[in-house]
XYZ file of C-alpha atoms in Angstrom:
565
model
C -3.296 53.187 15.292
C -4.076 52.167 18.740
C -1.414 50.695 20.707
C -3.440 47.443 21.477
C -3.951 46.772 17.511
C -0.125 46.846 17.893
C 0.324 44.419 20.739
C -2.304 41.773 18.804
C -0.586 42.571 15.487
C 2.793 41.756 16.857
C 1.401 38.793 19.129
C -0.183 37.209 16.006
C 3.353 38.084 14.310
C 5.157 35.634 16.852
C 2.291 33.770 17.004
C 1.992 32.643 12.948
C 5.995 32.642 12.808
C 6.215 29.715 15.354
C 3.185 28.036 13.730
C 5.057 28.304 10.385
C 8.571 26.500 12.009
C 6.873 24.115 13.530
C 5.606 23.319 10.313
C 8.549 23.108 8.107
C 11.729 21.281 8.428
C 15.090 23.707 7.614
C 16.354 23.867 3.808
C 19.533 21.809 4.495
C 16.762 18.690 5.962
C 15.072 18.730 3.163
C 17.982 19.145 0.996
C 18.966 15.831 2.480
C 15.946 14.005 2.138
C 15.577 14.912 -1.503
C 18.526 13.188 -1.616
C 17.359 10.111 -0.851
C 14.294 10.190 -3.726
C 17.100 11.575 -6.754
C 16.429 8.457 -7.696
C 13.146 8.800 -8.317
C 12.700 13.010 -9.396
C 12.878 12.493 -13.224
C 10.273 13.589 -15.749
C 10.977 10.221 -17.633
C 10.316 7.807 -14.356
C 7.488 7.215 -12.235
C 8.099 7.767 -8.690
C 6.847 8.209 -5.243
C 5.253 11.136 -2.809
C 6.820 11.554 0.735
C 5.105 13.227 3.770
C 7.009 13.692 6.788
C 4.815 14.362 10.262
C 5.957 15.978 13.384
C 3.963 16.820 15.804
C 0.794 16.715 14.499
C 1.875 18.566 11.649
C 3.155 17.966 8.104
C 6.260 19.605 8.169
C 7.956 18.510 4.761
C 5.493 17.053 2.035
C 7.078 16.882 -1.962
C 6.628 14.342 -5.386
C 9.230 12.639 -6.867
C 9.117 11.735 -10.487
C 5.945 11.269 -12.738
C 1.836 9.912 -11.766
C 0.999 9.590 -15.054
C 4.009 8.822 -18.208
C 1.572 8.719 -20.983
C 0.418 12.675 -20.047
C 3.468 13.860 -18.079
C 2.001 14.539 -14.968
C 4.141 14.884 -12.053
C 3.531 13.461 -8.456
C 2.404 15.710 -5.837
C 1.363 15.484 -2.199
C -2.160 15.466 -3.441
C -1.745 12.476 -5.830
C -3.888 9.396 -4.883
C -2.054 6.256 -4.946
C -3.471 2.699 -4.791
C -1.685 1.695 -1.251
C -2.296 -2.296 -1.395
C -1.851 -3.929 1.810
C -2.097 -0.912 3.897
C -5.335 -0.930 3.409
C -5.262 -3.862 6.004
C -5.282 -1.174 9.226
C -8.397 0.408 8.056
C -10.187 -2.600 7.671
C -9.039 -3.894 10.545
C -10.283 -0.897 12.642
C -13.707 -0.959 11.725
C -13.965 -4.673 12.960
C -12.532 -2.436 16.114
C -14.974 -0.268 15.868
C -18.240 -2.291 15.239
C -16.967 -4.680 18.524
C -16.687 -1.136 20.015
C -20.513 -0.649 19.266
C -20.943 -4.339 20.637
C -22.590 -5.406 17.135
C -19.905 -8.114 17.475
C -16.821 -9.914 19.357
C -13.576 -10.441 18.601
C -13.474 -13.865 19.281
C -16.540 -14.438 17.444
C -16.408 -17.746 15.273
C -16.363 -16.384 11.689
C -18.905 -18.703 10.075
C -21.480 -16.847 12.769
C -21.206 -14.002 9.738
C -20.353 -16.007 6.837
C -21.741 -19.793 7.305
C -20.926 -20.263 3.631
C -16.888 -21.010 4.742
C -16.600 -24.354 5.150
C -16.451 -26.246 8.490
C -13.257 -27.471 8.785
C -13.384 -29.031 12.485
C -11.477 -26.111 13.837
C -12.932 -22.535 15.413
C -11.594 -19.953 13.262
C -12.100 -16.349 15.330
C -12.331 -12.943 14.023
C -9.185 -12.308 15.857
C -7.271 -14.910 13.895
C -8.029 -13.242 10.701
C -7.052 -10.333 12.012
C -3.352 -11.593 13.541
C -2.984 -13.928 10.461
C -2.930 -16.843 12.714
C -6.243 -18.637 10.854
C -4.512 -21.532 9.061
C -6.774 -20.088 6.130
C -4.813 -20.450 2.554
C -4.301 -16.959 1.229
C -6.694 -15.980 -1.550
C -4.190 -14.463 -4.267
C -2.116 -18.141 -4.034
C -5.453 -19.953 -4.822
C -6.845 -17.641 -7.377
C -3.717 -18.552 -9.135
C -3.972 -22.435 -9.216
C -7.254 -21.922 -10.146
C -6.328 -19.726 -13.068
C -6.630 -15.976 -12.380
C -3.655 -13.678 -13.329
C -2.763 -11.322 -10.360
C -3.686 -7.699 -11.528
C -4.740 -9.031 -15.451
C -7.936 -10.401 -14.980
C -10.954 -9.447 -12.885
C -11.289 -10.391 -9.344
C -14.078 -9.751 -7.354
C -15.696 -10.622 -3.885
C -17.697 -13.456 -5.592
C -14.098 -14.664 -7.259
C -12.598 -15.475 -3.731
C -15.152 -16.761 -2.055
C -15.874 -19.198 -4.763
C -12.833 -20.995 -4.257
C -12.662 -20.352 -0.496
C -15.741 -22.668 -0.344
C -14.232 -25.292 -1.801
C -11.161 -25.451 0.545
C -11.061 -28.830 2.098
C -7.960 -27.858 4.139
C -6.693 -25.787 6.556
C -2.332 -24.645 6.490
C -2.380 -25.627 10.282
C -4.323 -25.373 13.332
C -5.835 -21.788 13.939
C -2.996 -20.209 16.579
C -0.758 -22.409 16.035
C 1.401 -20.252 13.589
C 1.828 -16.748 12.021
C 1.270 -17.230 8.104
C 0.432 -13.942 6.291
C -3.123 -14.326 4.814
C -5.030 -11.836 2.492
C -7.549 -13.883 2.788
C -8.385 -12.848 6.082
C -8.711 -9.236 5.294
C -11.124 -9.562 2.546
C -13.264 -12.146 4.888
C -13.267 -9.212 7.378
C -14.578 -6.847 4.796
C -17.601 -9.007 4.106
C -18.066 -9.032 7.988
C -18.491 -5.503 8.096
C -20.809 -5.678 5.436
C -22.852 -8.156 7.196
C -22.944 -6.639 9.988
C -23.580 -3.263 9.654
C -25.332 -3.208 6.428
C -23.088 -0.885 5.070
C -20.148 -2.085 2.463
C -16.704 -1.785 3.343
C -16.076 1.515 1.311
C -19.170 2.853 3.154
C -18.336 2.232 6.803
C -15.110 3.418 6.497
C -16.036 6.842 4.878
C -18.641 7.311 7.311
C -17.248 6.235 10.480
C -12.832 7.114 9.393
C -12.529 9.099 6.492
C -15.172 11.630 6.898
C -14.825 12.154 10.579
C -11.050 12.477 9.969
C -11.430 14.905 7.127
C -9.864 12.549 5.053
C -11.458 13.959 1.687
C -8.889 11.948 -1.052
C -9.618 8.603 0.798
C -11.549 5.156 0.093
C -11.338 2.244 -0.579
C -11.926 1.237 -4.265
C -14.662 -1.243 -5.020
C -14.900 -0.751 -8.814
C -12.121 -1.130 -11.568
C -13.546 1.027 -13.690
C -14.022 3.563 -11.304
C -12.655 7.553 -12.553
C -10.272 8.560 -10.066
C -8.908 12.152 -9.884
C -5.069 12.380 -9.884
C -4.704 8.636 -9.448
C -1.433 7.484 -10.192
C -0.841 5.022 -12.165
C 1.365 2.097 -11.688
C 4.274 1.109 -13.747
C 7.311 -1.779 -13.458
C 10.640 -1.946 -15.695
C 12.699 -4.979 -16.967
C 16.118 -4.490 -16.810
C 17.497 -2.116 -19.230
C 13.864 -1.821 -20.797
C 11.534 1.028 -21.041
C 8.459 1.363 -18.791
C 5.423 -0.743 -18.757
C 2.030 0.063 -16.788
C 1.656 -2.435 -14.310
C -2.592 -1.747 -12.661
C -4.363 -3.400 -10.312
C -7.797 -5.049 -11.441
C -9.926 -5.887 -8.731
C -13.833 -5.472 -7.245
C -12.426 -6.917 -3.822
C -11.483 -4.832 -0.358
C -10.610 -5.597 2.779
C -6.969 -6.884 1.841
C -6.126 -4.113 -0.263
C -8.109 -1.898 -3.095
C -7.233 1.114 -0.477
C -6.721 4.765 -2.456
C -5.224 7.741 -0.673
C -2.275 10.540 -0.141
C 0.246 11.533 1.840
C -1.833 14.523 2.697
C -4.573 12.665 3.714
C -2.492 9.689 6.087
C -1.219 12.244 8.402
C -4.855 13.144 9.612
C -4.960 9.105 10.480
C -1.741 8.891 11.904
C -2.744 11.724 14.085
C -5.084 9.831 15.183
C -3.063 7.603 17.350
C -1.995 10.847 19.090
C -5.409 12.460 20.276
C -8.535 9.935 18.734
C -10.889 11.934 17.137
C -11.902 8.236 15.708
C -13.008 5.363 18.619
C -10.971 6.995 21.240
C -8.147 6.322 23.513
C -9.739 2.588 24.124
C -9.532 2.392 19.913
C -6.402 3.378 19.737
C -4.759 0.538 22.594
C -7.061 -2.236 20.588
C -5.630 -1.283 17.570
C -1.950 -1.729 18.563
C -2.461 -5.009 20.465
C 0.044 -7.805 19.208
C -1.141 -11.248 18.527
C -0.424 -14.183 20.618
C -0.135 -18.056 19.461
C -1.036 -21.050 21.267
C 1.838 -21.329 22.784
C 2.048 -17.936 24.166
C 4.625 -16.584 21.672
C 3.968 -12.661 21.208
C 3.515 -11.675 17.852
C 5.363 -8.207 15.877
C 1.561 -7.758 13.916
C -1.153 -6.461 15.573
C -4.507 -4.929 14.159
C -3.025 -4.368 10.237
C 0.047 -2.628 12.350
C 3.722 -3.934 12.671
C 5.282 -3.114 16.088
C 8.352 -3.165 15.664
C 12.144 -1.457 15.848
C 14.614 1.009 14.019
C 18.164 1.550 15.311
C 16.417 1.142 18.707
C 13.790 3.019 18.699
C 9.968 1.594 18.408
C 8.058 1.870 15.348
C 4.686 0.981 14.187
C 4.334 0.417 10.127
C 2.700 -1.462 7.540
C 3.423 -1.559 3.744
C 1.845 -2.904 1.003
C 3.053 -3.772 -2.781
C 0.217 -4.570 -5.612
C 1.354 -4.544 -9.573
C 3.248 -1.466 -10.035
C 2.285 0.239 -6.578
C 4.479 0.220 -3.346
C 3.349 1.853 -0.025
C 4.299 2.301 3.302
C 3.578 4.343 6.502
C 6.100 4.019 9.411
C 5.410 6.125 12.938
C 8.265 6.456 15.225
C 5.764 6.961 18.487
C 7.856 8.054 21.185
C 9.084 10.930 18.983
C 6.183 12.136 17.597
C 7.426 11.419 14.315
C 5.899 9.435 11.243
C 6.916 9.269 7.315
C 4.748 7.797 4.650
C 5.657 7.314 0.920
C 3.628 6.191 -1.936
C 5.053 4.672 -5.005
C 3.972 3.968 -8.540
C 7.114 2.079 -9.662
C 7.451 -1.534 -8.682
C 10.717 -0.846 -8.463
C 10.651 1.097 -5.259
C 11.093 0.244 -1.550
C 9.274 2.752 0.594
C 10.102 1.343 4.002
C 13.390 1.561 3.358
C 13.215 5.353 1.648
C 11.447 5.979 4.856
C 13.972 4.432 6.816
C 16.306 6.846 5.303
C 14.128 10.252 5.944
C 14.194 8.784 9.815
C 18.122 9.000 9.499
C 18.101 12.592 8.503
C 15.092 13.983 10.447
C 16.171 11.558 13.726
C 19.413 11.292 13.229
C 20.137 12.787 17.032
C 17.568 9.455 18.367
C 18.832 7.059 16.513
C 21.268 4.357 17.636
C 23.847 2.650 15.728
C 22.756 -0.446 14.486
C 23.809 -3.513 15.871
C 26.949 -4.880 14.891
C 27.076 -7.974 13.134
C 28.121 -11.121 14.507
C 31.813 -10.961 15.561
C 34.377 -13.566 14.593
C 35.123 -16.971 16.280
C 38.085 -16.888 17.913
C 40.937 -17.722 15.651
C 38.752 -17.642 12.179
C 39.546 -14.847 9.587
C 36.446 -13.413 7.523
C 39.050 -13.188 4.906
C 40.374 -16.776 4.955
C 38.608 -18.792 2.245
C 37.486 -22.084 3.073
C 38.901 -24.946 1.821
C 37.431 -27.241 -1.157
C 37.151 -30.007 1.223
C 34.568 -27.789 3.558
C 33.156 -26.127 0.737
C 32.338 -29.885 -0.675
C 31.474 -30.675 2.661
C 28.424 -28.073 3.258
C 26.792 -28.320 -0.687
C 23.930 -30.380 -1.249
C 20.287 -30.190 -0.449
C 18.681 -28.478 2.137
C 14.904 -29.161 3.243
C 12.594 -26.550 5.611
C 10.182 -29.252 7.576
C 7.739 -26.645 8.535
C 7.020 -24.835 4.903
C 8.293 -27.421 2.957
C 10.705 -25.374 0.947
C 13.731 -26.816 -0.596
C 17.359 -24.893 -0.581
C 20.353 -25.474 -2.761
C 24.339 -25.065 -1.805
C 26.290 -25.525 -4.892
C 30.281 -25.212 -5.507
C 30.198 -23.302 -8.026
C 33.835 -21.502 -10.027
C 35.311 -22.235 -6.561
C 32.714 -20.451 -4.514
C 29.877 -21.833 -2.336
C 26.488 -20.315 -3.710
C 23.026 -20.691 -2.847
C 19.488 -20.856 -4.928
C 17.163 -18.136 -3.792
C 14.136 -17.284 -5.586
C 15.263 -19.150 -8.899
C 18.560 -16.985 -8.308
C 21.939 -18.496 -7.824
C 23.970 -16.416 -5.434
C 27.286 -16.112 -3.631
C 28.057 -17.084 -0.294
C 30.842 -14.856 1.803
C 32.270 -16.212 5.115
C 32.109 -13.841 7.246
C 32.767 -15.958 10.547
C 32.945 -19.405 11.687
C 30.482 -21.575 9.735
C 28.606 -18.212 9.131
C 27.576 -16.434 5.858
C 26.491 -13.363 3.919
C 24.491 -13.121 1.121
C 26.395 -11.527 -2.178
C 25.340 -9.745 -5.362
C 22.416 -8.231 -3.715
C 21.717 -5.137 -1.525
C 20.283 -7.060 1.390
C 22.639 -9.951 1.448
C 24.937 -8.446 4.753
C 21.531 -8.904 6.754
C 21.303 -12.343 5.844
C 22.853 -15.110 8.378
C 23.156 -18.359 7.371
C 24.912 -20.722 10.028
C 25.760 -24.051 9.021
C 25.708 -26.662 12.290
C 27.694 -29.880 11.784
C 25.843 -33.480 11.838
C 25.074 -35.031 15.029
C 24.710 -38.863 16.184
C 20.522 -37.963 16.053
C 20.244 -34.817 13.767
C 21.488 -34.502 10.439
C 23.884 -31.843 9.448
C 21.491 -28.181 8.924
C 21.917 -24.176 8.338
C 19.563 -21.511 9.952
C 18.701 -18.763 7.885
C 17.975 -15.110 9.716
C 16.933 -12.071 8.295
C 18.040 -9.129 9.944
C 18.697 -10.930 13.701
C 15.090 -12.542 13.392
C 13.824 -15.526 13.904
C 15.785 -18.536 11.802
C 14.589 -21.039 9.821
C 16.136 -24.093 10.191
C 17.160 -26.188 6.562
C 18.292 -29.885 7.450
C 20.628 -31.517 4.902
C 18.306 -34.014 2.394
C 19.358 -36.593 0.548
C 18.992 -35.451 -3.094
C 16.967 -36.972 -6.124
C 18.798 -37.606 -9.619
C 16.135 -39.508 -11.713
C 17.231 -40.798 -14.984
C 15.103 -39.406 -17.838
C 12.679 -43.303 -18.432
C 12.147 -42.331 -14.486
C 10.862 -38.972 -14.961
C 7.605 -40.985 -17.288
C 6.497 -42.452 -14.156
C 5.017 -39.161 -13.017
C 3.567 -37.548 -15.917
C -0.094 -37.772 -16.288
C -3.062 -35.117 -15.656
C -3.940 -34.158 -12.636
C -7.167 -32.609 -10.706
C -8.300 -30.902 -7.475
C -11.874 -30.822 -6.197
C -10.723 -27.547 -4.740
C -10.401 -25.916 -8.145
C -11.204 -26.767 -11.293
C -8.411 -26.475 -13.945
C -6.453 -29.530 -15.413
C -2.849 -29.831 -14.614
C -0.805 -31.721 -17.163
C 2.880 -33.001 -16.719
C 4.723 -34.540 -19.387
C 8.480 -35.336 -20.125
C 9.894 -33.158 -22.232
C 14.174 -32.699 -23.770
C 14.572 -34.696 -20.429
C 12.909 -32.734 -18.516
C 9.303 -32.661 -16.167
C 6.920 -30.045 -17.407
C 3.720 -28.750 -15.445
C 1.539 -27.286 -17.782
C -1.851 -25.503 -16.083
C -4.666 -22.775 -17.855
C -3.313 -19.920 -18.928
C 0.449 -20.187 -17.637
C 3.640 -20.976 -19.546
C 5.047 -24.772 -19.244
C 7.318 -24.161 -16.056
C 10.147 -27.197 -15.344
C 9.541 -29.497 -12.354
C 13.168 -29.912 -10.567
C 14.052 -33.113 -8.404
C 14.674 -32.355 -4.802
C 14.404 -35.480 -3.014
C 12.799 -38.931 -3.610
C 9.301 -38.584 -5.530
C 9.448 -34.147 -4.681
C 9.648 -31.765 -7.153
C 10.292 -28.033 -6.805
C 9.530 -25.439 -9.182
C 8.027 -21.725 -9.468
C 4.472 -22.872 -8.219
C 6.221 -24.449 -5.100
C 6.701 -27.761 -3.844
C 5.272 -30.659 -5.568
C 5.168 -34.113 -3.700
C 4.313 -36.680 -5.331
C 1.536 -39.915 -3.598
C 1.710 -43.251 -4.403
C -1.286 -45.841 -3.824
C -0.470 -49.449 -2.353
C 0.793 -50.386 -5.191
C 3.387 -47.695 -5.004
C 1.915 -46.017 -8.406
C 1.730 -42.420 -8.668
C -1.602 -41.414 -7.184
C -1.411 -37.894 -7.049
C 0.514 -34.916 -5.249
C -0.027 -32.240 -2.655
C 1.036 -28.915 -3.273
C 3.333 -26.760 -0.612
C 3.960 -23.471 -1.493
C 4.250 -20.931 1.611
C 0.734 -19.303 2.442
C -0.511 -22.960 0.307
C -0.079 -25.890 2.183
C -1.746 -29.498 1.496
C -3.153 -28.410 -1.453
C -4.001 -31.978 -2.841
C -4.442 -33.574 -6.314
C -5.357 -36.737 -7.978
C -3.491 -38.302 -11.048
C -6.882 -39.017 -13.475
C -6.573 -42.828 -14.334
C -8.416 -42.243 -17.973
């Protein structure tokens, strides 16, 4: 053999060796990170698949637990996973890309594309819907008063839109505030469409998936489309076996997104060296929104910018029916981790957050410590019944119209979240944690004494964000003959079911199409909470019941009228 063919033999040698390190992450990393999916790697569960990225490179890709229970097929990196709302980046970035081609603007009025949205005496830009700043009410909260089941029956394109053209209401002013709006997204889809003549599922194949070599990728248009190695998704009851948990929908832009872990690393490369729209693409894409008042927003284009044990990140996750997603990229190192679930159970942003503390654990900082003591107050020292008596009652968020509940409760101050009662611990001053749940030491909720002008209020953070402020209410004890004064049927000319309320074993009942009875509780004077939010009650100048508008988070001013035959 010639002594060249030696040289290149041995040169390719060193050559495919440092190729194959760069590639893979050492046995006791991935030992780790296994770890943190044990959970999850069981031939009875559904589970997730993880792909870590360095580099440009997937250096550690595996499946946890089961795509399919009924056939007993395992995850893989290959399986295709319904990723719900991280669709939202893709659909986001062709908008980028067809302003890129000048076929439109950003700021664009978005009845130039679809005049069928009403006019509701405010401009409403393309940029809004992309930032979530619109005011628009989001389309899965209205499908439900109107009578669709999330992920049970069919919804389509056709199905939003004909109750977004009834809307009579915005939430707020366009840029005024940050609300979290599907609506938006699937609106943007049907720009795309308009505009380049090409569905949503086309565009992005042609001008993202295909260029990208994204082969597993697109976004699903049809329910009864065949899938190959689609996972399917599943949710558990407590102590129960099992149940499949699918989406159902004919509607894009917001979600309906299918892909793998293989596949998202060629797109997360992208922000690295844009093979897609190019350097310009890439800065658009990552731009954070602004408000009216000049506050900077975390969301940008379908991308959170955000923070882990300080360094910055850039992620979006998404959670439909039995599906969980998320994709998290740790910029500055080079470094990204996605993980697709198929149990409702799961919490990929926080599994990823996990890989990052393995496979960063030299970057990473210490989180912050939480608040430190007043001077002279003991975490330990339990309050006395007199305080604890002192800070119950009902509290009242002006802005979303949410209610709040402190009870003393077997000694112990608790507080109603989600239908839940739960423990409050002192953990300074006037300060407390959340107990009997995983997230409850990230919760701060500061009670500020009464003033000569304000009333006595807490502020609720999550995770040193921005608090909401509850101000103490004065709370509503009806006696049952009461409670008759606001039963009656009820309609919207936003929607078209019947809503019926009755008095029932002393309580209020809200019956609507094709939902169980759910109780009506008294917050305040004429204000009634219950699962489908905040129910306020209108009287006429008579003071008779006339109606009541509907608050309930991403639905605001949602009105109705009591029928008077």
């Amino acid at each position: 053999m010639k002594p060249m063919r030696w040289v290149a033999i041995i040169t390719l040698f060193f050559l495919t060796a440092g190729v194959a390190r760069a590639q893979a992450l050492p046995p006791d990393t991935t030992k780790q990170i296994d770890k943190v999916f044990e959970k999850w790697d069981k031939p009875d569960s559904p589970g997730c698949s993880l792909g870590v990225y360095k580099d440009g490179k997937i250096v550690y890709k595996h499946g946890y637990g089961m795509a399919n229970l009924n056939d007993d097929i395992p995850n893989t990196p290959a399986t295709v996973f319904h990723v719900a709302s991280m669709s939202k980046q893709f659909t986001a970035a062709s908008i980028v890309l067809l302003a890129q081609q000048g076929r439109l603007s950003l700021d664009d009025d978005v009845r130039k594309y679809i005049p069928e949205l009403p006019d509701f005496g405010q401009r409403i830009t393309i940029r809004h819907l992309i930032h979530h700043t619109s005011g628009l009410r989001d389309q899965w909260n209205l499908l439900d008063l109107a009578g669709w089941r999330y992920s049970l029956d069919l919804i389509t394109d056709d199905d939003v839109m004909s109750v977004m053209t009834r809307q009579k209401d915005l939430n707020f002013k366009p840029g005024d505030r940050h609300v979290y709006c599907n609506t938006g997204y699937t609106l943007m889809g049907l720009i795309v469409k308009r505009v380049s003549g090409l569905s949503l599922r086309e565009f992005t194949t042609k001008n993202i998936f295909e260029p990208l070599g994204m082969t597993h990728t697109h976004f699903r248009d049809d329910h009864a489309e065949i899938i190959k190695h689609d996972a399917l998704g599943y949710e558990q009851e407590k102590d129960k076996p099992f149940r499949m948990s699918l989406t159902n929908f004919d509607t894009v832009g917001a979600t309906s997104l299918h892909t793998t872990v293989e596949d998202l690393q060629l797109w997360d490369e992208n922000f690295y060296h844009p093979r897609v729209g190019g350097q310009a693409f890439v800065q658009q894409m990552l731009e954070r929104g602004r408000l009216n008042n000049g506050e900077q927003l975390d969301y940008a284009f379908g991308l959170v910018v955000g923070k882990y044990k300080g360094l910055p990140t850039v992620e979006h996750g998404g959670a439909d029916a039995g599906y969980r997603s998320g994709l998290t990229r740790f910029p500055d190192q080079h470094f990204s981790a996605a993980v697709l679930c198929n149990s409702a159970e799961t919490n990929p942003n926080s599994l990823i957050n996990q890989v990052a503390d393995v496979v960063l654990a030299k970057d990473l900082k210490a989180p912050e410590a939480a608040p430190t003591k007043t001077a002279g107050a003991s975490a330990a020292a339990p309050l006395t019944a007199e305080q604890m008596t002192a800070l119950a009652g009902m509290y009242w968020n002006r802005e979303s119209d949410d209610f709040e509940r402190v009870t003393l409760m077997d000694g112990n101050l608790h507080i109603e979240l989600g239908g839940d009662s739960r423990p409050l611990k002192p953990f300074s001053e006037a300060h407390f944690h959340v107990g009997d749940v995983s997230w409850g030491d990230l919760v701060d909720i500061h009670f500020v004494p009464a003033t000569a002008d304000k009333p006595r209020y807490f502020e609720q953070s999550f995770g040193g964000g921005k608090p909401d402020s509850f101000e103490s209410a004065v709370p509503y004890t009806p006696a049952a003959p009461e409670l008759s004064e606001f039963t009656g049927s009820y309609v919207s000319e936003e929607i078209d079911p019947i809503y019926r309320i009755i008095v029932q074993d002393g309580n209020l009942p809200l019956a609507r199409l094709k939902y169980k009875n759910e109780t009506l509780h008294p917050a305040v004077r004429d204000v009634f909470t219950g699962d489908i939010g905040t129910v306020r009650f209108t009287r006429d100048a008579n003071q008779h019941i006339s109606g009541f508008i509907l608050n309930a988070g991403r639905i605001q001013n949602f009105r109705f009228s009591k029928k008077t035959n």
